[in-house]
């Protein structure tokens, strides 16, 4: 039998390297142990899954990839149901890193293809990922690569590649930006009758002249720029810090990051190796990590659905996510979502509470954020409201969290308060009325749990 430390570590892994797991799924992973769970998460190719085949059967019938809400819905469907959670979680990370938004691209199919690119390359070498993203139709539209010509270089992509995607501010000059922009001239788009916008290299618009970039001179092209930036110490530090922050906690000390920076450089920029090092590290399992990570709206909503086996129509999550400040496929700007404390303000926190209410009470059903079918299916058919301590303990296990004393007292007091009945119930309630009132009280306990600070973090 697994000890509590193993269970806690596996549950943390499944929350951070995925979107959480319901009781049965959690037990399977606990049986694998921490190392076995990590091995499966880090090698998604070993897990059988065929979303692409399913999409082919649905396209043109239930899914229209020319409709942005359908593309968003399909991605949420994958997040909720995937057996390769780390692959999908890493796709979410890269979506925030490269931050392409349909608000400008205005091409849902290109956005769907962009996600497929992130999913295909995001677990491999960073150099290959940068190449694929640099030639991605959505990115070429998003940062105006399709207007980058030798006679009038457009600096948008060349600048953001250095500022946001690799080196970071302070590690390049304006001359480097200009050289980068010139190097990417001719990386353009053309329309394919069957597949829409596609990358092609327009030799007539490429600047083949001499350029100097980060001290290297030659007839550099975009590929040369990528070769140079991926091996820079500044890139190693920036990428590993963002990955660590995403999976563990913000503001890591340089000493914490140093092993991951070394892994990035020693592995020739292999993202899987860096993520593996992070998820194996003591820093990942530290108290700072456990209690210093505020769940993003996607982690909160999708995690709730997976943890509680909620019946949901994924399309209903789009509005909730938008209200919480994270509309997927529409990040707010080129820098993506700020994350951390920025996720929480009076408006977004209220929406989180309302989401929890809708799920736990079933108001609106599957069309309105989801429906928790039967509380006793998760807490046990033998639960008694008089035994509040047992219910709080089981809630803690179901949600894979530790309640603070304040949250424990609040849930316990709520469970012990007298049951309430509709006005039409007079006299002594019959057994059915008592059961309905008990069910409502248990749903209320789930509502308080989902609204707790303890569930917002971790």
Coordinates of C-alpha atoms in Angstrom, one line a residue:
X1 CA 0.0 0.0 0.0
X2 CA 1.3 3.4 -0.9
X3 CA 2.2 5.8 1.9
X4 CA 0.8 9.3 2.2
X5 CA 4.0 10.9 1.0
X6 CA 3.9 8.9 -2.3
X7 CA 0.2 9.7 -2.7
X8 CA 0.8 13.4 -2.1
X9 CA 3.7 13.5 -4.5
X10 CA 1.8 11.7 -7.2
X11 CA -1.2 13.9 -6.8
X12 CA 1.1 17.0 -7.0
X13 CA 2.6 15.6 -10.2
X14 CA -0.8 15.0 -11.8
X15 CA -1.9 18.6 -10.9
X16 CA 1.2 20.3 -12.2
X17 CA 2.3 18.0 -15.0
X18 CA -1.4 17.6 -16.1
X19 CA -4.8 18.7 -14.9
X20 CA -5.4 16.5 -11.9
X21 CA -6.9 13.1 -11.7
X22 CA -10.1 11.5 -10.3
X23 CA -10.0 8.9 -7.6
X24 CA -9.7 5.8 -9.9
X25 CA -7.1 7.4 -12.1
X26 CA -5.1 8.7 -9.1
X27 CA -5.1 5.1 -7.7
X28 CA -3.7 3.8 -10.9
X29 CA -0.9 6.3 -10.9
X30 CA -0.2 5.8 -7.1
X31 CA 0.2 2.1 -8.0
X32 CA 3.0 3.1 -10.4
X33 CA 4.7 5.1 -7.8
X34 CA 6.4 8.5 -8.3
X35 CA 9.1 7.2 -10.7
X36 CA 6.6 5.1 -12.7
X37 CA 4.2 8.1 -12.9
X38 CA 7.0 10.3 -14.1
X39 CA 8.1 7.8 -16.7
X40 CA 4.6 7.6 -18.1
X41 CA 4.0 11.3 -18.1
X42 CA 7.4 12.0 -19.7
X43 CA 6.8 9.5 -22.5
X44 CA 3.3 10.2 -23.8
X45 CA 4.2 8.4 -27.1
X46 CA 3.9 5.1 -25.1
X47 CA 0.3 5.8 -24.2
X48 CA -2.3 4.9 -26.9
X49 CA -4.5 7.8 -27.8
X50 CA -6.1 8.9 -31.1
X51 CA -7.7 12.3 -30.9
X52 CA -6.7 13.0 -34.5
X53 CA -8.7 10.0 -35.7
X54 CA -11.7 11.1 -33.7
X55 CA -11.4 14.7 -35.0
X56 CA -11.4 13.4 -38.6
X57 CA -14.7 11.6 -37.9
X58 CA -16.2 14.7 -36.3
X59 CA -14.9 17.4 -38.7
X60 CA -17.7 18.8 -40.8
X61 CA -20.3 17.3 -38.6
X62 CA -19.9 18.3 -34.9
X63 CA -16.6 20.2 -35.2
X64 CA -16.0 23.0 -37.7
X65 CA -12.3 24.1 -37.6
X66 CA -13.3 27.3 -39.3
X67 CA -15.1 28.3 -36.1
X68 CA -12.9 29.6 -33.3
X69 CA -15.3 28.3 -30.5
X70 CA -15.2 24.9 -32.1
X71 CA -11.4 25.0 -32.1
X72 CA -11.3 26.1 -28.4
X73 CA -13.9 23.5 -27.5
X74 CA -11.9 20.7 -29.2
X75 CA -8.7 21.7 -27.2
X76 CA -10.7 21.7 -24.0
X77 CA -12.1 18.3 -24.8
X78 CA -8.5 17.0 -25.2
X79 CA -7.5 18.5 -21.9
X80 CA -10.4 17.0 -20.1
X81 CA -10.1 13.6 -21.6
X82 CA -6.4 13.1 -22.5
X83 CA -4.4 10.1 -21.3
X84 CA -1.2 12.1 -22.1
X85 CA -1.7 15.0 -19.6
X86 CA 1.9 16.3 -19.7
X87 CA 1.8 16.6 -23.4
X88 CA -1.3 18.7 -23.3
X89 CA 0.0 20.8 -20.3
X90 CA 3.2 21.5 -22.1
X91 CA 1.2 22.6 -25.2
X92 CA -0.6 25.1 -22.9
X93 CA 2.8 26.3 -21.6
X94 CA 4.0 27.0 -25.2
X95 CA 0.7 28.6 -26.1
X96 CA 1.3 31.2 -23.3
X97 CA 5.0 31.5 -24.3
X98 CA 4.5 32.3 -28.0
X99 CA 1.1 33.9 -27.3
X100 CA -0.5 33.8 -30.7
X101 CA -4.1 35.1 -30.6
X102 CA -7.0 34.6 -33.0
X103 CA -8.1 38.2 -32.3
X104 CA -5.5 39.2 -34.9
X105 CA -4.9 36.0 -36.9
X106 CA -8.6 35.7 -37.6
X107 CA -8.1 32.2 -38.9
X108 CA -9.4 29.4 -36.6
X109 CA -7.9 26.6 -38.8
X110 CA -4.5 28.3 -38.6
X111 CA -4.9 28.5 -34.8
X112 CA -5.8 24.7 -34.7
X113 CA -2.7 24.0 -36.8
X114 CA -0.6 26.2 -34.5
X115 CA -1.6 24.1 -31.5
X116 CA -0.8 21.0 -33.4
X117 CA 2.7 22.4 -34.1
X118 CA 3.2 23.2 -30.4
X119 CA 2.0 19.7 -29.5
X120 CA 4.3 18.0 -32.1
X121 CA 7.5 19.9 -31.3
X122 CA 7.0 21.1 -27.8
X123 CA 8.4 18.0 -26.1
X124 CA 11.6 17.9 -28.3
X125 CA 14.5 20.1 -29.1
X126 CA 13.9 23.8 -28.6
X127 CA 15.7 24.6 -31.8
X128 CA 13.3 22.4 -33.8
X129 CA 10.3 24.1 -32.0
X130 CA 11.6 27.5 -32.8
X131 CA 12.0 26.6 -36.5
X132 CA 8.4 25.2 -36.6
X133 CA 6.9 28.2 -34.8
X134 CA 8.9 30.6 -37.0
X135 CA 7.3 29.0 -40.1
X136 CA 3.9 28.5 -38.6
X137 CA 1.2 30.4 -40.6
X138 CA -0.6 31.7 -37.4
X139 CA 2.7 33.1 -36.1
X140 CA 3.6 34.6 -39.5
X141 CA 0.3 36.5 -39.4
X142 CA 0.4 37.3 -35.7
X143 CA 3.9 39.0 -35.9
X144 CA 3.7 40.2 -39.5
X145 CA 6.3 37.8 -40.9
X146 CA 4.2 37.7 -44.0
X147 CA 5.0 41.3 -44.7
X148 CA 8.8 41.0 -43.9
X149 CA 10.5 41.9 -47.2
X150 CA 14.1 42.8 -48.0
X151 CA 13.2 46.3 -49.2
X152 CA 11.4 47.1 -46.0
X153 CA 12.1 44.6 -43.2
X154 CA 9.4 44.3 -40.6
X155 CA 11.0 43.9 -37.1
X156 CA 8.0 42.5 -35.2
X157 CA 9.0 38.9 -35.3
X158 CA 12.7 39.5 -35.2
X159 CA 12.2 41.6 -32.0
X160 CA 9.8 39.3 -30.2
X161 CA 12.0 36.3 -30.9
X162 CA 14.8 38.0 -28.9
X163 CA 12.7 39.8 -26.3
X164 CA 10.1 37.2 -25.4
X165 CA 10.9 33.9 -27.0
X166 CA 14.6 33.5 -26.3
X167 CA 17.1 35.9 -24.8
X168 CA 15.1 38.5 -22.9
X169 CA 15.5 42.2 -22.6
X170 CA 19.0 43.4 -22.0
X171 CA 20.8 40.6 -23.9
X172 CA 20.7 42.1 -27.4
X173 CA 21.0 45.4 -29.1
X174 CA 18.8 47.3 -31.7
X175 CA 21.4 46.3 -34.3
X176 CA 20.7 42.7 -33.4
X177 CA 17.0 43.2 -33.9
X178 CA 17.5 44.7 -37.3
X179 CA 19.8 41.9 -38.3
X180 CA 17.3 39.4 -37.1
X181 CA 14.5 41.0 -39.0
X182 CA 16.6 41.0 -42.2
X183 CA 17.5 37.4 -41.7
X184 CA 13.8 36.4 -41.7
X185 CA 12.9 38.3 -44.8
X186 CA 11.2 36.0 -47.4
X187 CA 9.7 33.7 -44.7
X188 CA 6.2 34.1 -46.1
X189 CA 2.8 32.6 -46.7
X190 CA 0.8 31.5 -49.7
X191 CA -2.6 30.0 -50.0
X192 CA -3.1 26.3 -50.6
X193 CA -6.5 25.4 -52.1
X194 CA -6.9 22.5 -49.7
X195 CA -5.0 23.5 -46.6
X196 CA -5.3 27.3 -46.5
X197 CA -2.3 29.5 -45.6
X198 CA 1.0 27.6 -45.8
X199 CA 4.6 28.7 -45.2
X200 CA 7.0 29.1 -48.2
X201 CA 10.4 30.7 -48.7
X202 CA 10.2 33.6 -51.1
X203 CA 13.8 34.0 -52.4
X204 CA 12.9 37.2 -54.2
X205 CA 12.1 38.8 -50.9
X206 CA 15.0 37.5 -48.8
X207 CA 17.9 39.7 -48.0
X208 CA 21.0 37.6 -48.8
X209 CA 23.4 40.4 -47.7
X210 CA 26.0 40.4 -44.9
X211 CA 24.6 40.8 -41.4
X212 CA 26.1 40.9 -37.9
X213 CA 24.1 39.3 -35.1
X214 CA 25.4 38.8 -31.5
X215 CA 28.9 39.2 -32.8
X216 CA 28.6 36.8 -35.7
X217 CA 28.8 38.0 -39.3
X218 CA 27.8 36.5 -42.6
X219 CA 24.9 36.2 -45.1
X220 CA 22.7 35.0 -42.2
X221 CA 19.2 33.7 -42.6
X222 CA 16.5 32.9 -40.1
X223 CA 17.9 29.4 -39.5
X224 CA 21.2 30.9 -38.6
X225 CA 19.6 33.3 -36.1
X226 CA 17.8 30.4 -34.4
X227 CA 21.1 28.4 -34.3
X228 CA 22.7 31.3 -32.5
X229 CA 20.0 32.2 -30.0
X230 CA 19.2 28.7 -28.7
X231 CA 22.7 28.1 -27.4
X232 CA 23.0 31.4 -25.5
X233 CA 23.2 31.3 -21.7
X234 CA 20.5 34.0 -21.5
X235 CA 18.1 31.8 -23.5
X236 CA 18.9 28.8 -21.3
X237 CA 18.2 30.9 -18.2
X238 CA 15.0 32.4 -19.6
X239 CA 13.4 29.2 -20.8
X240 CA 14.3 27.1 -17.7
X241 CA 12.9 29.9 -15.5
X242 CA 9.7 30.0 -17.3
X243 CA 9.3 26.3 -17.3
X244 CA 10.1 26.1 -13.6
X245 CA 7.7 28.9 -12.8
X246 CA 4.9 27.1 -14.8
X247 CA 5.4 23.7 -13.2
X248 CA 6.6 24.7 -9.7
X249 CA 6.5 28.2 -8.3
X250 CA 7.4 31.8 -9.3
X251 CA 10.6 33.7 -8.5
X252 CA 13.0 30.8 -8.1
X253 CA 16.5 31.6 -6.8
X254 CA 19.4 31.4 -9.3
X255 CA 20.8 28.4 -7.4
X256 CA 17.5 26.5 -7.8
X257 CA 17.6 27.1 -11.6
X258 CA 21.3 26.4 -12.2
X259 CA 20.9 22.6 -12.5
X260 CA 18.1 23.0 -15.1
X261 CA 20.1 25.6 -17.1
X262 CA 22.9 23.0 -17.2
X263 CA 20.5 20.3 -18.3
X264 CA 19.3 22.6 -21.1
X265 CA 22.8 23.2 -22.4
X266 CA 24.2 19.7 -21.9
X267 CA 21.2 18.1 -23.6
X268 CA 21.5 20.4 -26.6
X269 CA 18.3 22.3 -25.7
X270 CA 16.1 19.3 -25.2
X271 CA 12.8 20.3 -23.5
X272 CA 11.9 16.8 -22.3
X273 CA 15.2 16.6 -20.4
X274 CA 14.6 20.0 -18.7
X275 CA 11.0 19.2 -17.7
X276 CA 12.2 15.8 -16.4
X277 CA 14.9 17.5 -14.3
X278 CA 12.3 19.9 -12.9
X279 CA 9.8 17.2 -12.0
X280 CA 12.4 15.1 -10.4
X281 CA 13.8 17.9 -8.3
X282 CA 13.5 18.6 -4.6
X283 CA 12.5 22.1 -5.4
X284 CA 9.4 20.9 -7.2
X285 CA 8.2 19.0 -4.1
X286 CA 9.2 21.8 -1.7
X287 CA 6.7 23.6 0.5
X288 CA 7.4 26.8 -1.6
X289 CA 6.2 24.9 -4.7
X290 CA 3.2 23.2 -3.0
X291 CA 1.8 26.4 -1.6
X292 CA 3.2 29.0 -3.9
X293 CA 1.5 28.1 -7.2
X294 CA -1.8 29.8 -7.9
X295 CA -3.9 27.7 -10.3
X296 CA -4.5 29.3 -13.7
X297 CA -8.1 29.4 -14.8
X298 CA -7.5 26.4 -17.1
X299 CA -5.9 24.5 -14.3
X300 CA -8.8 25.4 -12.0
X301 CA -11.7 24.6 -14.4
X302 CA -10.3 21.6 -16.2
X303 CA -8.8 20.3 -13.0
X304 CA -12.2 20.5 -11.3
X305 CA -13.8 18.5 -14.1
X306 CA -11.1 15.8 -14.0
X307 CA -10.9 15.5 -10.2
X308 CA -14.7 15.2 -9.7
X309 CA -15.5 13.4 -12.9
X310 CA -17.9 16.2 -13.7
X311 CA -20.3 15.8 -16.7
X312 CA -19.5 18.8 -18.9
X313 CA -19.9 20.1 -22.4
X314 CA -16.5 21.6 -22.9
X315 CA -17.9 24.5 -24.9
X316 CA -19.5 25.8 -21.7
X317 CA -16.0 26.3 -20.2
X318 CA -15.0 29.0 -22.8
X319 CA -17.2 31.7 -21.2
X320 CA -16.0 30.8 -17.7
X321 CA -12.4 30.9 -18.7
X322 CA -12.9 34.2 -20.5
X323 CA -14.4 35.7 -17.3
X324 CA -11.5 34.3 -15.2
X325 CA -9.0 36.0 -17.5
X326 CA -7.7 33.1 -19.6
X327 CA -9.5 32.7 -22.9
X328 CA -7.4 30.1 -24.7
X329 CA -6.3 31.0 -28.3
X330 CA -6.8 34.6 -27.3
X331 CA -4.0 35.6 -24.9
X332 CA -4.1 39.4 -24.1
X333 CA -0.9 40.5 -25.9
X334 CA 2.4 39.3 -27.3
X335 CA 3.7 38.6 -23.7
X336 CA 0.9 36.2 -23.0
X337 CA -0.7 35.9 -19.6
X338 CA 1.2 37.3 -16.6
X339 CA 0.1 34.4 -14.4
X340 CA 0.7 34.1 -10.6
X341 CA -1.0 36.8 -8.5
X342 CA -2.3 38.3 -11.7
X343 CA -4.8 35.5 -12.0
X344 CA -6.7 36.7 -8.9
X345 CA -8.6 40.0 -8.5
X346 CA -12.1 40.7 -7.2
X347 CA -13.7 40.0 -10.6
X348 CA -11.9 36.8 -11.5
X349 CA -12.1 35.4 -7.9
X350 CA -15.9 35.9 -7.9
X351 CA -16.1 34.0 -11.2
X352 CA -14.1 31.2 -9.7
X353 CA -16.5 31.0 -6.8
X354 CA -19.5 31.1 -9.1
X355 CA -18.0 28.3 -11.2
X356 CA -17.6 26.2 -8.1
X357 CA -21.2 26.8 -7.2
X358 CA -22.5 25.9 -10.7
X359 CA -20.5 22.7 -10.7
X360 CA -21.3 21.5 -7.2
X361 CA -25.0 22.4 -7.2
X362 CA -25.6 21.3 -10.8
X363 CA -27.3 24.6 -11.6
X364 CA -27.6 24.7 -15.4
X365 CA -26.3 21.1 -15.8
X366 CA -23.6 20.1 -18.2
X367 CA -24.3 23.2 -20.4
X368 CA -23.3 25.6 -17.6
X369 CA -19.7 24.7 -16.5
X370 CA -20.6 21.1 -15.7
X371 CA -22.5 18.9 -13.2
X372 CA -21.3 17.0 -10.2
X373 CA -23.6 14.0 -10.5
X374 CA -23.7 12.5 -7.0
X375 CA -21.6 13.7 -4.0
X376 CA -21.8 10.3 -2.2
X377 CA -20.2 8.6 -5.3
X378 CA -17.1 10.5 -4.3
X379 CA -17.5 10.7 -0.5
X380 CA -18.9 7.2 0.0
X381 CA -22.5 6.1 0.5
X382 CA -21.9 5.7 4.2
X383 CA -21.2 9.4 4.9
X384 CA -23.2 11.0 7.7
X385 CA -23.6 14.7 8.2
X386 CA -23.0 14.2 11.9
X387 CA -19.5 13.0 11.1
X388 CA -18.1 16.2 9.7
X389 CA -14.5 15.2 10.4
X390 CA -14.8 12.2 8.1
X391 CA -16.4 14.2 5.3
X392 CA -13.7 16.9 5.5
X393 CA -11.1 14.2 5.4
X394 CA -12.7 12.5 2.3
X395 CA -13.1 15.9 0.6
X396 CA -9.4 16.5 1.2
X397 CA -8.5 13.1 -0.5
X398 CA -10.9 13.6 -3.4
X399 CA -9.5 17.1 -4.2
X400 CA -5.9 16.1 -3.3
X401 CA -5.4 19.0 -1.0
X402 CA -4.8 19.7 2.6
X403 CA -7.4 22.1 4.1
X404 CA -6.2 24.9 6.4
X405 CA -7.6 25.0 9.9
X406 CA -9.9 27.9 8.9
X407 CA -11.3 26.0 5.9
X408 CA -11.7 22.9 7.9
X409 CA -13.7 24.8 10.6
X410 CA -15.9 26.5 8.0
X411 CA -16.8 23.3 6.2
X412 CA -17.3 21.4 9.5
X413 CA -19.6 24.2 10.9
X414 CA -21.6 24.2 7.7
X415 CA -22.1 20.4 7.8
X416 CA -23.2 20.6 11.4
X417 CA -25.8 23.3 11.0
X418 CA -29.5 22.3 10.8
X419 CA -30.8 21.2 7.4
X420 CA -33.0 23.6 5.5
X421 CA -36.1 22.6 3.5
X422 CA -38.2 24.3 0.9
X423 CA -41.3 26.2 2.2
X424 CA -43.7 23.5 1.1
X425 CA -42.1 21.0 3.5
X426 CA -44.2 21.3 6.7
X427 CA -44.0 19.1 9.7
X428 CA -41.4 16.2 9.8
X429 CA -39.7 15.8 6.5
X430 CA -40.1 12.4 4.8
X431 CA -37.1 10.2 3.9
X432 CA -37.0 11.5 0.4
X433 CA -37.0 15.1 1.5
X434 CA -34.3 14.4 4.1
X435 CA -32.2 12.8 1.4
X436 CA -32.6 15.8 -0.9
X437 CA -31.6 18.1 1.9
X438 CA -28.6 16.0 2.8
X439 CA -27.5 15.9 -0.9
X440 CA -27.8 19.7 -1.0
X441 CA -25.7 20.0 2.1
X442 CA -23.0 17.8 0.7
X443 CA -23.0 19.8 -2.5
X444 CA -22.6 22.9 -0.4
X445 CA -19.6 21.3 1.2
X446 CA -18.1 20.8 -2.2
X447 CA -18.9 24.4 -3.0
X448 CA -17.0 25.6 0.0
X449 CA -14.1 23.3 -0.8
X450 CA -13.8 24.6 -4.4
X451 CA -13.9 28.2 -3.2
X452 CA -11.3 27.6 -0.5
X453 CA -7.8 29.2 -0.8
X454 CA -6.4 25.7 -0.4
X455 CA -8.0 24.7 -3.7
X456 CA -7.0 27.9 -5.6
X457 CA -3.3 27.1 -4.9
X458 CA -1.4 23.9 -5.3

